[in-house]
Coordinates of C-alpha atoms in Angstrom, one line a residue:
M21 CA -16.5 37.5 1.4
N22 CA -13.9 40.3 2.1
G23 CA -10.6 40.5 1.1
R24 CA -9.1 39.6 4.4
A25 CA -11.2 36.5 4.8
L26 CA -10.4 35.7 1.2
L27 CA -6.4 36.2 1.9
A28 CA -6.8 34.4 4.9
A29 CA -8.6 31.3 3.1
L30 CA -5.9 31.1 0.3
A31 CA -3.1 30.6 3.2
L32 CA -4.6 28.3 4.5
C33 CA -5.4 26.6 1.5
S34 CA -1.8 26.6 0.4
A35 CA -0.7 25.4 3.6
I36 CA -2.3 21.4 2.9
P37 CA 0.1 20.1 0.8
A38 CA -0.5 19.3 -2.9
F39 CA -0.1 15.5 -2.8
A40 CA -3.1 15.2 0.3
D41 CA -5.5 12.7 -1.9
D42 CA -2.9 11.9 -4.0
G43 CA -1.9 8.1 -4.2
Q44 CA 1.5 8.0 -5.6
A45 CA 2.5 11.1 -3.9
L46 CA 1.9 9.3 -0.6
F47 CA 3.7 6.1 -2.1
V48 CA 7.0 8.2 -3.0
Q49 CA 6.2 9.3 0.9
N50 CA 6.0 6.1 2.7
C51 CA 6.8 3.1 0.6
S52 CA 9.6 3.7 -2.3
S53 CA 12.6 4.1 0.2
C54 CA 11.8 -0.2 -0.1
H55 CA 9.9 -0.4 -2.7
G56 CA 11.3 1.9 -4.7
A57 CA 9.7 5.5 -6.3
D58 CA 8.3 3.3 -9.2
A59 CA 7.0 0.3 -7.4
E60 CA 9.6 -2.1 -9.2
G61 CA 10.8 -3.4 -5.8
I62 CA 14.8 -3.0 -4.8
E63 CA 16.8 -6.5 -5.4
G64 CA 17.1 -8.1 -2.0
L65 CA 15.2 -5.3 -0.3
A66 CA 11.5 -5.5 -1.0
P67 CA 9.6 -7.3 -3.7
P68 CA 7.9 -5.2 -6.9
L69 CA 4.8 -4.1 -5.8
H70 CA 4.1 -3.5 -10.0
N71 CA 3.8 -7.4 -10.2
P72 CA 0.2 -7.7 -12.2
E73 CA 0.4 -11.3 -12.6
L74 CA 0.7 -11.2 -9.0
W75 CA -2.3 -8.8 -8.4
Q76 CA -4.5 -10.8 -11.2
A77 CA -4.2 -13.8 -9.7
L78 CA -4.8 -12.2 -6.5
G79 CA -7.9 -11.5 -7.9
E80 CA -11.2 -10.5 -5.2
N81 CA -8.3 -11.5 -2.6
S82 CA -6.6 -8.3 -3.7
A83 CA -8.1 -6.1 -1.0
R84 CA -7.2 -8.0 2.0
Y85 CA -4.2 -8.7 0.7
I86 CA -2.6 -5.5 0.4
A87 CA -4.6 -3.8 3.6
G88 CA -3.6 -6.7 5.5
V89 CA 0.5 -6.3 4.2
M90 CA -0.3 -2.6 5.0
T91 CA -2.2 -2.6 8.4
G92 CA 0.3 -5.7 10.1
G93 CA 3.4 -5.6 8.2
L94 CA 4.6 -9.1 6.9
S95 CA 8.0 -11.3 7.2
G96 CA 9.1 -14.7 6.1
T97 CA 10.0 -16.0 2.2
I98 CA 8.0 -14.7 -1.0
N99 CA 8.6 -14.8 -4.4
A100 CA 7.8 -12.1 -6.8
K101 CA 8.8 -11.9 -10.6
G102 CA 10.7 -14.6 -10.3
L103 CA 12.9 -13.4 -7.1
D104 CA 12.8 -14.9 -3.9
Y105 CA 13.1 -12.8 -0.9
F106 CA 14.7 -14.3 2.4
G107 CA 14.0 -12.8 5.7
L108 CA 11.2 -10.1 4.6
V109 CA 10.3 -8.0 6.9
M110 CA 7.8 -5.2 6.5
P111 CA 6.6 -3.0 9.2
P112 CA 3.2 -2.6 10.1
Q113 CA 2.3 1.1 8.1
S114 CA -0.5 1.3 11.0
H115 CA 0.8 4.4 12.2
I116 CA -0.2 6.2 8.4
D117 CA -4.0 7.1 8.6
S118 CA -5.8 4.4 7.1
A119 CA -7.4 7.2 4.5
D120 CA -3.8 8.0 3.4
L121 CA -3.7 3.9 3.3
Q122 CA -6.4 3.5 0.9
R123 CA -5.3 6.0 -1.4
I124 CA -1.7 4.1 -1.5
A125 CA -3.6 0.8 -1.9
G126 CA -5.4 2.5 -4.5
Y127 CA -2.4 3.8 -6.3
V128 CA -0.6 0.3 -5.9
I129 CA -3.6 -1.5 -7.3
S130 CA -4.0 1.0 -10.3
L131 CA -0.8 0.4 -11.3
N132 CA -2.0 -3.5 -11.6
E133 CA -5.3 -3.4 -12.7
A134 CA -5.9 -5.3 -10.0
A135 CA -9.3 -6.5 -9.4
A136 CA -10.0 -3.9 -5.8
A137 CA -8.2 -1.7 -3.5
P138 CA -9.5 -1.8 -0.5
D139 CA -12.5 0.6 1.5
Q140 CA -11.3 2.7 4.6
A141 CA -13.3 0.2 6.6
L142 CA -11.4 -2.7 5.8
I143 CA -8.7 -0.8 6.8
D144 CA -9.8 0.1 9.8
Q145 CA -10.4 -3.7 10.4
F146 CA -7.3 -4.9 9.7
K147 CA -5.9 -2.6 12.7
A148 CA -7.8 -3.4 14.8
A149 CA -7.0 -7.1 14.5
P150 CA -4.2 -7.8 12.0
L151 CA -4.1 -10.8 9.8
T152 CA -1.0 -12.9 10.7
H153 CA 1.5 -13.5 8.4
K154 CA 0.5 -17.1 8.0
A155 CA -2.3 -15.7 6.5
L156 CA -0.9 -13.2 4.3
R157 CA 1.7 -15.5 2.4
D158 CA -1.5 -18.5 2.4
I159 CA -3.5 -15.6 0.7
R160 CA -0.5 -14.9 -1.6
K161 CA -0.1 -18.6 -2.2
G162 CA -3.5 -18.9 -3.1
N163 CA -4.6 -20.8 0.0

């Protein structure tokens, strides 16, 4: 590789955001305004996503639940860490690239030592046919 080509390659690489593969950075960029930078939620606005009891209770449904909420949104009333969130309205985040949604989900799941994060195929499936908000609340309740 000649000097010019090397400089061009370095310039191209430096233009790629450092956080492109970082689920935490993507979470902060896309989710923290409602769920807090530390995923502890904002009382009265959005529930905490750092909630090991919830994610461990979801077990193998954790991947379906997070993929469903991210792609289809969620509304209604839920309880998280002993607090009720009434009139919750999370809009779908289906405009975010599926690979980035997978990274964000992986980060959230890693905070909670949950069973599994969704793969990109599940995210794409739910983008094409989102789960209903009732179905998501039922998954959360263990039904």
